[in-house]
Coordinates of C-alpha atoms and ligand atoms in Angstrom, one line a residue:
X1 CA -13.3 -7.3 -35.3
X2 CA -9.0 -6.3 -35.1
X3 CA -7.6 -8.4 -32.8
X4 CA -7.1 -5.6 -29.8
X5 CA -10.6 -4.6 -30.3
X6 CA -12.7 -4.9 -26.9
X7 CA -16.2 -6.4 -27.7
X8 CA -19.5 -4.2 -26.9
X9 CA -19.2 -3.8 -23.2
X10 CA -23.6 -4.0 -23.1
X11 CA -22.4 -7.7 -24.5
X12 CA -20.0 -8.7 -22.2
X13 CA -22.3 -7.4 -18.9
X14 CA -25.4 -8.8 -20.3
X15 CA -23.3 -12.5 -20.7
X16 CA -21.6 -12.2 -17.3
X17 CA -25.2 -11.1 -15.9
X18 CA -27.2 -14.2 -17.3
X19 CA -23.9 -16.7 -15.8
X20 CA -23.9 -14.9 -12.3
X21 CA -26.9 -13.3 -12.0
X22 CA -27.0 -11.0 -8.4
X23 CA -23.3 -10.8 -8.3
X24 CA -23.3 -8.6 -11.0
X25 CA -23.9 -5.1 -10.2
X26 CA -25.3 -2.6 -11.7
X27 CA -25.6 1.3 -11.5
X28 CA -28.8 2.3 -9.1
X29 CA -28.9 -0.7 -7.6
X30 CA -28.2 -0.5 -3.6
X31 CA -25.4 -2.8 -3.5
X32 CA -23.7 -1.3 -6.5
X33 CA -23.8 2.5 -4.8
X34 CA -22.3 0.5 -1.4
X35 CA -19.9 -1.3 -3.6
X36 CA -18.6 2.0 -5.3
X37 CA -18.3 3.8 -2.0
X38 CA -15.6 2.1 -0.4
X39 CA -12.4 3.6 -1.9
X40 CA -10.3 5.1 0.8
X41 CA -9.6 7.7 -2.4
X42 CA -13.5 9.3 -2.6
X43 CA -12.4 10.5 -6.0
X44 CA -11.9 6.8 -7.5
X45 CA -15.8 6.2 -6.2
X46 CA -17.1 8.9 -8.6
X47 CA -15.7 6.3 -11.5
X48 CA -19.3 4.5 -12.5
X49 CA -18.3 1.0 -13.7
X50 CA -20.7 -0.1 -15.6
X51 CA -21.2 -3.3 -13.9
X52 CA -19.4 -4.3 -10.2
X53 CA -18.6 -7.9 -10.0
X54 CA -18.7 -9.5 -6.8
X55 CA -17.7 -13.5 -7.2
X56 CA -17.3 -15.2 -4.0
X57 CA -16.0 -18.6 -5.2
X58 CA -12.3 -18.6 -7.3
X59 CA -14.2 -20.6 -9.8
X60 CA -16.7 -17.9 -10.7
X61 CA -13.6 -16.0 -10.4
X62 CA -11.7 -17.3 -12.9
X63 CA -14.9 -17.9 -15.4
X64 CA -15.3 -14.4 -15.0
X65 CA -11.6 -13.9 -15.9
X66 CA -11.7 -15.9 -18.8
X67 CA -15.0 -13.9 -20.3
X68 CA -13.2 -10.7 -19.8
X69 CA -9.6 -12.0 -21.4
X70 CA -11.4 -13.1 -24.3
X71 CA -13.4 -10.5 -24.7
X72 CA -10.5 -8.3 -24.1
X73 CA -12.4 -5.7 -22.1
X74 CA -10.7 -3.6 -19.7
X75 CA -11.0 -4.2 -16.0
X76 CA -10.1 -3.3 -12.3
X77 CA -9.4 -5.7 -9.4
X78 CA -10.1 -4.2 -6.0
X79 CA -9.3 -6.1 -2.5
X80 CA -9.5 -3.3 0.6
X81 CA -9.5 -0.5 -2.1
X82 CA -6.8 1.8 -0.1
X83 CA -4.8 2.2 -2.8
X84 CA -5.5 5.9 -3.5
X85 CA -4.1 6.0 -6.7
X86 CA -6.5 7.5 -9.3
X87 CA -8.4 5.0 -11.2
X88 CA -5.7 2.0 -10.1
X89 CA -8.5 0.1 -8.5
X90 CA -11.3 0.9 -10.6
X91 CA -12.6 1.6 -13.9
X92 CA -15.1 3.2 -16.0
X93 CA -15.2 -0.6 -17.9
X94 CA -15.4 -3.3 -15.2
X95 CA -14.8 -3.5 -11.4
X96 CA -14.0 -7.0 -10.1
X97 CA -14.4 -6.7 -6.5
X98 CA -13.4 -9.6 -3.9
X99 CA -14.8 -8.2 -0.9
X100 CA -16.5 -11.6 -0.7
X101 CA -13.6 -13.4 -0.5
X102 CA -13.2 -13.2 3.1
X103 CA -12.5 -16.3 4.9
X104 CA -10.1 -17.3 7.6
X105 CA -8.7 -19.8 8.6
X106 CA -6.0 -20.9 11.1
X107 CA -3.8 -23.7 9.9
X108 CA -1.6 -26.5 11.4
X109 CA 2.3 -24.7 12.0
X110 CA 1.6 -20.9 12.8
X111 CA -0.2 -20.7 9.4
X112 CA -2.5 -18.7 8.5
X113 CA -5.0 -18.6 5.2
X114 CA -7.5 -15.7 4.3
X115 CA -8.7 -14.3 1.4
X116 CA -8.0 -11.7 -0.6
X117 CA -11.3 -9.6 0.9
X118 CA -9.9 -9.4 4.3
X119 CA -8.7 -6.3 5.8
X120 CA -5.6 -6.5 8.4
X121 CA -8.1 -6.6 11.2
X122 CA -9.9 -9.0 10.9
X123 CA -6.7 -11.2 10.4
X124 CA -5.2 -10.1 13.8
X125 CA -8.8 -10.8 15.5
X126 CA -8.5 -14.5 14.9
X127 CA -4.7 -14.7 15.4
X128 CA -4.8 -12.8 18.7
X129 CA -6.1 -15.7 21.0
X130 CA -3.6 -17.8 20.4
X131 CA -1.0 -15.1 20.2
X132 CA -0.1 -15.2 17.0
X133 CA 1.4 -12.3 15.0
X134 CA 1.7 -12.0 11.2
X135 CA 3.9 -8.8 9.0
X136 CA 0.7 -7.3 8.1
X137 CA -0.5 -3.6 7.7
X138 CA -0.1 -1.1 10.3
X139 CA -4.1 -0.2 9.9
X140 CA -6.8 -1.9 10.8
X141 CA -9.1 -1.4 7.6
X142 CA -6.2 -1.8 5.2
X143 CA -6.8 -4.7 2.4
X144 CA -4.7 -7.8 2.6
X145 CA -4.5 -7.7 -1.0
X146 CA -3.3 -4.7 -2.7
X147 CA -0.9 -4.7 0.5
X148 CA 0.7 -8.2 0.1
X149 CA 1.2 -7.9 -3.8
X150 CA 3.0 -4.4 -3.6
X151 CA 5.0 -5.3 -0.6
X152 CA 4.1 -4.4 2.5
X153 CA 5.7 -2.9 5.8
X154 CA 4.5 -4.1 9.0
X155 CA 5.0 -3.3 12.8
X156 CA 7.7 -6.2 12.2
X157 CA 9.4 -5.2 8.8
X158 CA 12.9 -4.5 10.8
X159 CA 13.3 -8.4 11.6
X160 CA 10.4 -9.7 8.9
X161 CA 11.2 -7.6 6.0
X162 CA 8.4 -6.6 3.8
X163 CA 5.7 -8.4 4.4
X164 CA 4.9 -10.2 1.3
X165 CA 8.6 -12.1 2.1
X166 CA 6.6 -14.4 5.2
X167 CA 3.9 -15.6 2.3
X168 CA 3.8 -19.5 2.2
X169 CA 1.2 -20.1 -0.4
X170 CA -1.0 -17.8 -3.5
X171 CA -4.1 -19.0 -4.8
X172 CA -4.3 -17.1 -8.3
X173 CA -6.7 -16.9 -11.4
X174 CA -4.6 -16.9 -14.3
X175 CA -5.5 -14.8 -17.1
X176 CA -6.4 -18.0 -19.4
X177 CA -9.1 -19.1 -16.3
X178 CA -7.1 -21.4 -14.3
X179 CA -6.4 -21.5 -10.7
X180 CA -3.2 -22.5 -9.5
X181 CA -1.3 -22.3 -5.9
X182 CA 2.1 -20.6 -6.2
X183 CA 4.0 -21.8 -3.5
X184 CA 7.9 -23.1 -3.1
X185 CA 8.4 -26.0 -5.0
X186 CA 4.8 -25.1 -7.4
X187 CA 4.8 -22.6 -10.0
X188 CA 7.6 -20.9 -8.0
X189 CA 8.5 -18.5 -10.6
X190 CA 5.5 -17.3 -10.5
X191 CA 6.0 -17.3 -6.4
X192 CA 8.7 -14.9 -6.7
X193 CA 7.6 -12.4 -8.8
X194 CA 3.6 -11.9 -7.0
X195 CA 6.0 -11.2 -3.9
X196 CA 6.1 -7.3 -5.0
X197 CA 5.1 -7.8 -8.8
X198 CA 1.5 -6.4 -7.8
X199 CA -1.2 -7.3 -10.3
X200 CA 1.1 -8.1 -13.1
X201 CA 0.3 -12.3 -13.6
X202 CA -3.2 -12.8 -12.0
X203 CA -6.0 -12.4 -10.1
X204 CA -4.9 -13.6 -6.5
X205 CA -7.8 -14.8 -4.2
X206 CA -6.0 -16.2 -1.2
X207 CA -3.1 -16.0 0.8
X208 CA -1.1 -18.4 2.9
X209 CA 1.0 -17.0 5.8
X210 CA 3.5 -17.9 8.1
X211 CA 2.5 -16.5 11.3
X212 CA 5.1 -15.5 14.5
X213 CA 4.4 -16.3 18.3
X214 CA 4.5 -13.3 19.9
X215 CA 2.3 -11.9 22.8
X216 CA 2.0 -8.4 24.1
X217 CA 4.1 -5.7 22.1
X218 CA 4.5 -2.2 23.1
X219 CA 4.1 0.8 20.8
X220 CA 1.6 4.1 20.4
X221 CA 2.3 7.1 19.0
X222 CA 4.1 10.2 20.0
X223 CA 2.6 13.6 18.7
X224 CA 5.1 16.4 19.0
X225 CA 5.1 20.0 17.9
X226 CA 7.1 20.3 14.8
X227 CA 9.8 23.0 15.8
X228 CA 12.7 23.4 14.3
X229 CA 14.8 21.9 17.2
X230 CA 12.4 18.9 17.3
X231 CA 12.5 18.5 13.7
X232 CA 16.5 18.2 13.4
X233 CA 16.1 15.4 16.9
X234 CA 13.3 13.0 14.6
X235 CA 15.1 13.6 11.3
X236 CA 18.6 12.9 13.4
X237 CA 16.9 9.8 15.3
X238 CA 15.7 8.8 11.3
X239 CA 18.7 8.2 9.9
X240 CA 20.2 6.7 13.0
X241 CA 17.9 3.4 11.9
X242 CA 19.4 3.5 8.8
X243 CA 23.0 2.2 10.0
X244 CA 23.9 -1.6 10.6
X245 CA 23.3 -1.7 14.2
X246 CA 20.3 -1.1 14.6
X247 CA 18.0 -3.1 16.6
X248 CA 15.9 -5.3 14.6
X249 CA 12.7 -5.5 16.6
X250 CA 12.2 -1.5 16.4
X251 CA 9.8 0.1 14.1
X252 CA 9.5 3.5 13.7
X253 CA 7.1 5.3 10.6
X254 CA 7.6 8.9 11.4
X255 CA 4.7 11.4 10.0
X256 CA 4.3 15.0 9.9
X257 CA 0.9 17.2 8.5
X258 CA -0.3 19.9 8.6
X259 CA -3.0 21.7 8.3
X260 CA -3.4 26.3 8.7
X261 CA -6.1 25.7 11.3
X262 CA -4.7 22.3 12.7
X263 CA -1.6 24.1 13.8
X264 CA -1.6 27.4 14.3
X265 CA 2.1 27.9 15.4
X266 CA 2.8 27.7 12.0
X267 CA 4.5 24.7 12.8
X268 CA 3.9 20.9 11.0
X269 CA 3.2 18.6 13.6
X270 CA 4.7 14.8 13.7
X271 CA 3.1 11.5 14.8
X272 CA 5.9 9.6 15.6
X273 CA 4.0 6.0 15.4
X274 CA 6.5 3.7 17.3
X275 CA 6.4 -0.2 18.3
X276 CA 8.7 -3.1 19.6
X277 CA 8.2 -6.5 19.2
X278 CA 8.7 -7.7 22.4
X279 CA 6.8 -6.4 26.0
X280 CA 9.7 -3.9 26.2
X281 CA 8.5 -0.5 27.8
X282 CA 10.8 2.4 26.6
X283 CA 13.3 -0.2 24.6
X284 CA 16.6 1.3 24.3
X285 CA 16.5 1.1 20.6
X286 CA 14.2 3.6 20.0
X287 CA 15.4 6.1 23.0
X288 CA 16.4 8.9 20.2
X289 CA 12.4 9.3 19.4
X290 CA 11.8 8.7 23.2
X291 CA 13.4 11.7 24.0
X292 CA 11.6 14.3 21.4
X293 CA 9.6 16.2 23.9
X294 CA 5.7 15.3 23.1
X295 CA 2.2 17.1 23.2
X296 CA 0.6 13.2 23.8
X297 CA 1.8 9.9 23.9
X298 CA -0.2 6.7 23.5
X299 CA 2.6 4.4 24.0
X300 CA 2.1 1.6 25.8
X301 CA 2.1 -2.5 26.6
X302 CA -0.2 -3.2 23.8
X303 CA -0.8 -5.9 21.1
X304 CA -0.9 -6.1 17.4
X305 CA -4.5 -5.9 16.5
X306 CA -4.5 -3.1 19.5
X307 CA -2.1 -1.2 18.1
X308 CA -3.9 -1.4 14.5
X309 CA -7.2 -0.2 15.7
X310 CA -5.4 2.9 16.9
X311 CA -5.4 4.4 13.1
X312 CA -8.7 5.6 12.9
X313 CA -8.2 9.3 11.6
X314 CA -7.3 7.9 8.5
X315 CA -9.2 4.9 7.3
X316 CA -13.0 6.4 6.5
X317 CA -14.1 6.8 3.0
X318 CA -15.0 10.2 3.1
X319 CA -12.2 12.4 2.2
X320 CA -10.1 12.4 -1.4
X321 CA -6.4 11.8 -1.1
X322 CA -3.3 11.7 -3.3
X323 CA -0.2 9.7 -2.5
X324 CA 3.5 10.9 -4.5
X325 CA 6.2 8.9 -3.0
X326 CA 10.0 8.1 -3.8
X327 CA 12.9 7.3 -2.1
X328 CA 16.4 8.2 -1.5
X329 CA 19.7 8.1 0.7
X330 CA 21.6 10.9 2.5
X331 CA 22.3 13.0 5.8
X332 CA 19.8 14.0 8.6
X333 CA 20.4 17.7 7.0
X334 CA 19.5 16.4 3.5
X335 CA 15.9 14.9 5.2
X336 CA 15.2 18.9 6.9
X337 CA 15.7 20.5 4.0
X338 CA 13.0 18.2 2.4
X339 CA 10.8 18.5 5.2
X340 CA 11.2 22.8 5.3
X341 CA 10.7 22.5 1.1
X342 CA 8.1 20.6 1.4
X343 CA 6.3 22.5 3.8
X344 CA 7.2 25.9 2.1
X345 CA 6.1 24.7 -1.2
X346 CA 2.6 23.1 0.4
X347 CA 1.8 26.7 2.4
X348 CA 2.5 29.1 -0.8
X349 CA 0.9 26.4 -3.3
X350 CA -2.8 27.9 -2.6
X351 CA -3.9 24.6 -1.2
X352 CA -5.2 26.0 1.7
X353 CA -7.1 28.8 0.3
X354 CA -8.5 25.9 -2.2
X355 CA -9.8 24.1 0.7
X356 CA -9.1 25.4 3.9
X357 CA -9.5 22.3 6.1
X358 CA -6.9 20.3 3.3
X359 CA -4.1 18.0 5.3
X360 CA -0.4 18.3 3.7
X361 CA 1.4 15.6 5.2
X362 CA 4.7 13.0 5.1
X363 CA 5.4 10.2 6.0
X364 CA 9.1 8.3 6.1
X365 CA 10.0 5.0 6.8
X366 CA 13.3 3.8 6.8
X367 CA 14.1 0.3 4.5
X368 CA 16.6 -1.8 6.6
X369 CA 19.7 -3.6 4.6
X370 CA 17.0 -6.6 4.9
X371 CA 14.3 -4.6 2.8
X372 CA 16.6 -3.0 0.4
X373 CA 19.2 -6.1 -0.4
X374 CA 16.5 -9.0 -0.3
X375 CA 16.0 -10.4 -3.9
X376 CA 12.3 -10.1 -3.9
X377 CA 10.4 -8.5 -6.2
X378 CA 10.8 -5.4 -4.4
X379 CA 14.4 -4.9 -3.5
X380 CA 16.7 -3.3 -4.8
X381 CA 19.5 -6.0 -5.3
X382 CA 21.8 -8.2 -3.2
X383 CA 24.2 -5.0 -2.4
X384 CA 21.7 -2.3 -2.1
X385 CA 22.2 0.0 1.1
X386 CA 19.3 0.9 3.1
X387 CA 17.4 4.0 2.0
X388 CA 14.3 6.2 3.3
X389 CA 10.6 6.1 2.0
X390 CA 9.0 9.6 1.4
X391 CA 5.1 9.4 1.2
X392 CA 4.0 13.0 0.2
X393 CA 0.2 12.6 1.3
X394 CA -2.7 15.2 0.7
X395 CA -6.1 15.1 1.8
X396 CA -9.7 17.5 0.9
X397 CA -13.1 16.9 0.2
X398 CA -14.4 18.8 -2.9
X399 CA -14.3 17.2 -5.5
X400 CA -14.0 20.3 -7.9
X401 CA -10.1 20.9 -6.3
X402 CA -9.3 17.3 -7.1
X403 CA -7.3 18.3 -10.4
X404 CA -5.2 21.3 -8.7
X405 CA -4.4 19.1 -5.9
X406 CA -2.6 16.4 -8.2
X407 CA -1.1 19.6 -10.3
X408 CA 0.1 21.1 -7.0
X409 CA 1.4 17.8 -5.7
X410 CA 3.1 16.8 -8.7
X411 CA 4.7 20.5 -8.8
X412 CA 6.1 19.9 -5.1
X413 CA 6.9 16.2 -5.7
X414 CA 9.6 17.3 -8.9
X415 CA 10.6 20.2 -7.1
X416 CA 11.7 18.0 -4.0
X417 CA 13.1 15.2 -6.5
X418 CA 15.4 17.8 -8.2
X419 CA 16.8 18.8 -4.8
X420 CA 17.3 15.1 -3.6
X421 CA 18.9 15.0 -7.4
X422 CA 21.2 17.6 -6.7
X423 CA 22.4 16.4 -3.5
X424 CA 22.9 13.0 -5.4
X425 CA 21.1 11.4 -3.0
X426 CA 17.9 10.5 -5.1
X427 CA 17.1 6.6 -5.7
X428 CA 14.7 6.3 -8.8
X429 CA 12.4 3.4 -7.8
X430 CA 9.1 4.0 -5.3
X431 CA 7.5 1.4 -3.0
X432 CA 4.1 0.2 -5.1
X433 CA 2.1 1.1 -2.2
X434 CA 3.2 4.9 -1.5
X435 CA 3.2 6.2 -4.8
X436 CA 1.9 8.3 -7.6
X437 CA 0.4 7.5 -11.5
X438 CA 3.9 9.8 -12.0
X439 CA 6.3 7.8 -10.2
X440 CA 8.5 5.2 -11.4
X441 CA 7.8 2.0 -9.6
X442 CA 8.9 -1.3 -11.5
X443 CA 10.9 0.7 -14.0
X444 CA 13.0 1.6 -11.0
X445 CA 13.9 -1.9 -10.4
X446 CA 17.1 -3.3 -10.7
X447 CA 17.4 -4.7 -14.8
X448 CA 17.9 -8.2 -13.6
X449 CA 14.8 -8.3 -11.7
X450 CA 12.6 -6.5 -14.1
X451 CA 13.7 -9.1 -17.0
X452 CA 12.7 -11.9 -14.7
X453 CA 9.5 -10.0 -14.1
X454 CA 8.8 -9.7 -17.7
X455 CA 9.7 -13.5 -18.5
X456 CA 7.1 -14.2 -15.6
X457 CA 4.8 -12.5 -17.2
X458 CA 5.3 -13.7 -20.3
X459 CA 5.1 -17.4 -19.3
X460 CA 1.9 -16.7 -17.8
X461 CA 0.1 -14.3 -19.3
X462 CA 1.4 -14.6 -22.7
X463 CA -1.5 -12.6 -24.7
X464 CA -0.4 -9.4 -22.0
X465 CA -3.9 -9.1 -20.3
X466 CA -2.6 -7.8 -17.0
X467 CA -0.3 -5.3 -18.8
X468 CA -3.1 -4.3 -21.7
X469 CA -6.4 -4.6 -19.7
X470 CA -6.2 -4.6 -16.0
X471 CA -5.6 -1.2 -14.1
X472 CA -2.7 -0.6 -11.6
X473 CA 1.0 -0.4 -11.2
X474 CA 2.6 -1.8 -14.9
X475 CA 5.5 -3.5 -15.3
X476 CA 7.0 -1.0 -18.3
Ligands
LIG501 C1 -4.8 4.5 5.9 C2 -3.7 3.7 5.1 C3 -2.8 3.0 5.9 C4 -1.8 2.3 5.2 N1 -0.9 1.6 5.9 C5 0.1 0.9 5.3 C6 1.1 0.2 6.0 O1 1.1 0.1 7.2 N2 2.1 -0.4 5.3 C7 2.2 -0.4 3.9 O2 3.1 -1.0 3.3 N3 1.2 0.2 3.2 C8 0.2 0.9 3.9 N4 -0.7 1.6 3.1 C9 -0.7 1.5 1.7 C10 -1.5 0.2 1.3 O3 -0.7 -0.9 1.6 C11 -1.9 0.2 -0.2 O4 -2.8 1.2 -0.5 C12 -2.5 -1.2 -0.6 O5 -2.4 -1.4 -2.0 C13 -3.9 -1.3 -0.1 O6 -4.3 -2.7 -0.3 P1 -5.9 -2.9 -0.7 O7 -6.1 -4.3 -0.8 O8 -6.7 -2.0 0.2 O9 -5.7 -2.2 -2.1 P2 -6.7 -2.0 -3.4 O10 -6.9 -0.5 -3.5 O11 -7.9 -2.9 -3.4 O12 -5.7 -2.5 -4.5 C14 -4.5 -1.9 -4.8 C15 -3.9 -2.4 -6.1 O13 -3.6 -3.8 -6.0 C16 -4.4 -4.5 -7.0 N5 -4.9 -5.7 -6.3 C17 -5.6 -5.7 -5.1 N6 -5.9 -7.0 -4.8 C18 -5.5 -7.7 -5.9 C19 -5.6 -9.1 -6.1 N7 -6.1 -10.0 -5.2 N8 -5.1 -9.6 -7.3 C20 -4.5 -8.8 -8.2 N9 -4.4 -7.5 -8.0 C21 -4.9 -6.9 -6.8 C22 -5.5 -3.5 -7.4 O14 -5.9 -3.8 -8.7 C23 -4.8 -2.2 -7.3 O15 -4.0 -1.9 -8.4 C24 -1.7 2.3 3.8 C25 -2.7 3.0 3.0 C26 -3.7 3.7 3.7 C27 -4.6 4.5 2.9

């Protein structure tokens, strides 16, 4: 057998069966079919692993790592399994799934540890009662894992940064079978680079957290008709949090869809989803988006786990969904001329006559000076200004469409990058979290950090099997 060659996957499932016997699962059994439903992307559950593996222990994990280096068969590590990226969380081969690794548990100074199974809620349910806050997703059902290791932007991100920046401690399989803590002052190379590097060194099971005392917040969102007037006041009202003065304890993720049916004006709507860190009704901070006339507001003195249980349209499994993201700097005008080519390109693409209840939809964030100039693993160096995050986002059902919704996507998404390209505005790097199999993530990186990501990588996983045999975001 050549050196690259995977042994017979019947082998390596048979072996893994006889060491963990009902953790293994297999296709027709009820627990695999449960298993494979729960991709927020339907279309990655219609990928048949041939086994699921469901290890609740980091020992079984990392004997179960060690079959599949040696064996060199190819594999998929799911924690929430939001990621909608096409096949990035599972695989026809092996899925490792660490659903089971859900435990909480509070710890001595505002810490917090949970495994890698939890989703966001069930974080903020035990931190709650003793009003505690931690940078965590913005959605209730979103995993911890795939979150924390891309990033992450929280309610908090304008004084926090990303998320991943307030992790104390990693648990991690390495790709040899050992389990180490990454931590400052222990293996704190490899610290750095899981802090945005996504899968790229190891399995992680468990996360350490430094938690924030904070009680009531106040944020909601504000749904407003998508005019042209109110689109030039939210794009306007955009840009204005990307200047220095800005105050920290805003947030502000502005998103617009549409839908033929949803909005018969013609018009997008937005969702402007707002929140302060502070009981501050109406803070002054985010007047510009206070001011945009809306259709419904559900702002109001609310809390973190609250305020995370309020995205519910979005978190079943039952619909199929593409993410294309990328970023870039410029004017207020710049940002409606990507929002009215966006929308142009989306109505004449035929995806509406493909499906006619499909969702076309963006979503923006702007990335603070502390987001873009950190030197995590997901900045973009000391000096880097702050930019905007553009999350392209379509939704459908039928599974036949799903290959002319990722052609018409990708159509849009170039056109819109040769625009921002023309205006000199585009940034070629895209947020882990937000974007596409065609969009540049790591390679976008500044070259210092990517060379410390590869010597990372190298140190500890020297035979490549995170780059090689694991699915997701690579570092080349
Ligand atoms: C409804 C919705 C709301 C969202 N809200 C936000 C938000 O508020 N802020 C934000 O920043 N993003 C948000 N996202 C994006 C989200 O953060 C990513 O999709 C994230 O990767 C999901 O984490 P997960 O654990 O569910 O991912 P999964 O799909 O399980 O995994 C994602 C990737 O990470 C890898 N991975 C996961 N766990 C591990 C692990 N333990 N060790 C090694 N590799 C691992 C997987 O192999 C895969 O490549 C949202 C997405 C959706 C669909």
């Amino acid at each position: 057998m050549g050196d690259s060659t995977p042994a017979p996957l019947d082998d390596v499932v048979l072996k893994l069966k006889r060491e963990f016997g009902t953790a293994v699962l297999q296709p027709g059994e009820s627990a695999y079919e449960e298993e494979n439903g729960r991709f927020w992307n339907r279309d990655n559950s219609d990928v048949r692993p041939k086994a699921i593996l469901t290890p609740s222990s980091s020992q079984d994990a990392a004997s179960i790592i060690h079959t599949l280096s040696s064996t060199k068969t190819p594999f998929a590590i799911r924690s929430g399994g939001y990621m909608p990226t096409p096949s990035y969380n599972t695989s026809p081969s092996i899925l490792l799934s660490l659903r089971r690794f859900s435990s909480i548990e509070l710890l001595q100074g505002d810490r917090v540890r949970f495994g890698t199974g939890c989703q966001w809620g069930s974080v903020y349910d035990v931190l709650e009662p003793h009003g505690l806050v931690v940078p965590g997703g913005r959605s209730r059902h979103v995993g911890v894992g795939g979150f924390l290791l891309h990033g992450g932007i929280s309610h908090f991100y304008g004084a926090t940064g990303w998320a991943c920046e307030s992790i104390l401690a990693f648990e991690v399989v390495l790709p040899d079978g050992r389990v180490v803590e990454a931590s400052q002052g222990r293996e704190e190379e490899l610290f750095w680079a899981l802090k945005g590097g996504g899968k790229n060194f190891g399995c992680v099971t468990a996360f350490t957290m430094q938690c924030q005392r904070l009680g009531k917040i106040w944020g909601g969102s504000r749904v407003a008709l998508g005019t042209p007037g109110v689109a030039v006041q939210v794009f306007d009202a955009t840009h204005g949090l990307l200047g220095e003065e800005v105050d920290e304890k805003a947030h502000v993720e502005v998103i617009s869809f549409y839908n033929p049916y949803a909005c018969p004006g013609g018009d997008p709507m937005f969702s402007l989803s707002l929140a302060y860190a502070g009981e501050v009704e109406k803070p002054e901070g985010l007047k510009a988006f206070l001011e945009v006339e809306a259709v419904a507001d559900t702002t109001r003195p609310t809390s973190q786990r609250e305020l995370a249980d309020d995205e519910k349209n979005f978190i079943g499994f039952d619909k199929r969904a593409l993410f294309r993201g990328f970023s870039y700097r410029g004017s207020p005008e710049l940002t409606l001329d990507v929002y009215n080519a966006f929308y142009a390109a989306a109505k004449a693409s035929g995806m509406f006559e493909l499906e006619p209840s499909a969702l076309a939809a963006v979503l923006w964030s702007p990335i603070n000076r502390k987001m873009a100039a950190r030197t995590s693993a997901v900045s973009l160096g000391e000096d880097a200004e702050p930019y905007l995050l553009f999350c392209m986002n379509f939704r459908w059902e039928n599974p036949e469409v799903s290959t002319k919704m990722h052609s018409i996507a990708n159509r849009i998404a170039d056109e819109l990058k040769q625009k921002l390209r023309d205006a000199d505005a585009f940034i070629p790097y895209t947020y882990g979290n937000i974007a596409g199999v065609d969009d540049v993530t790591y390679a976008g990186l500044p070259e210092k950090t990517r060379q410390r990501l590869r010597e990372v990588a190298a140190k500890y996983d020297p035979q490549g099997v995170f780059q090689k045999q694991v699915a997701g975001f690579k570092l080349e």
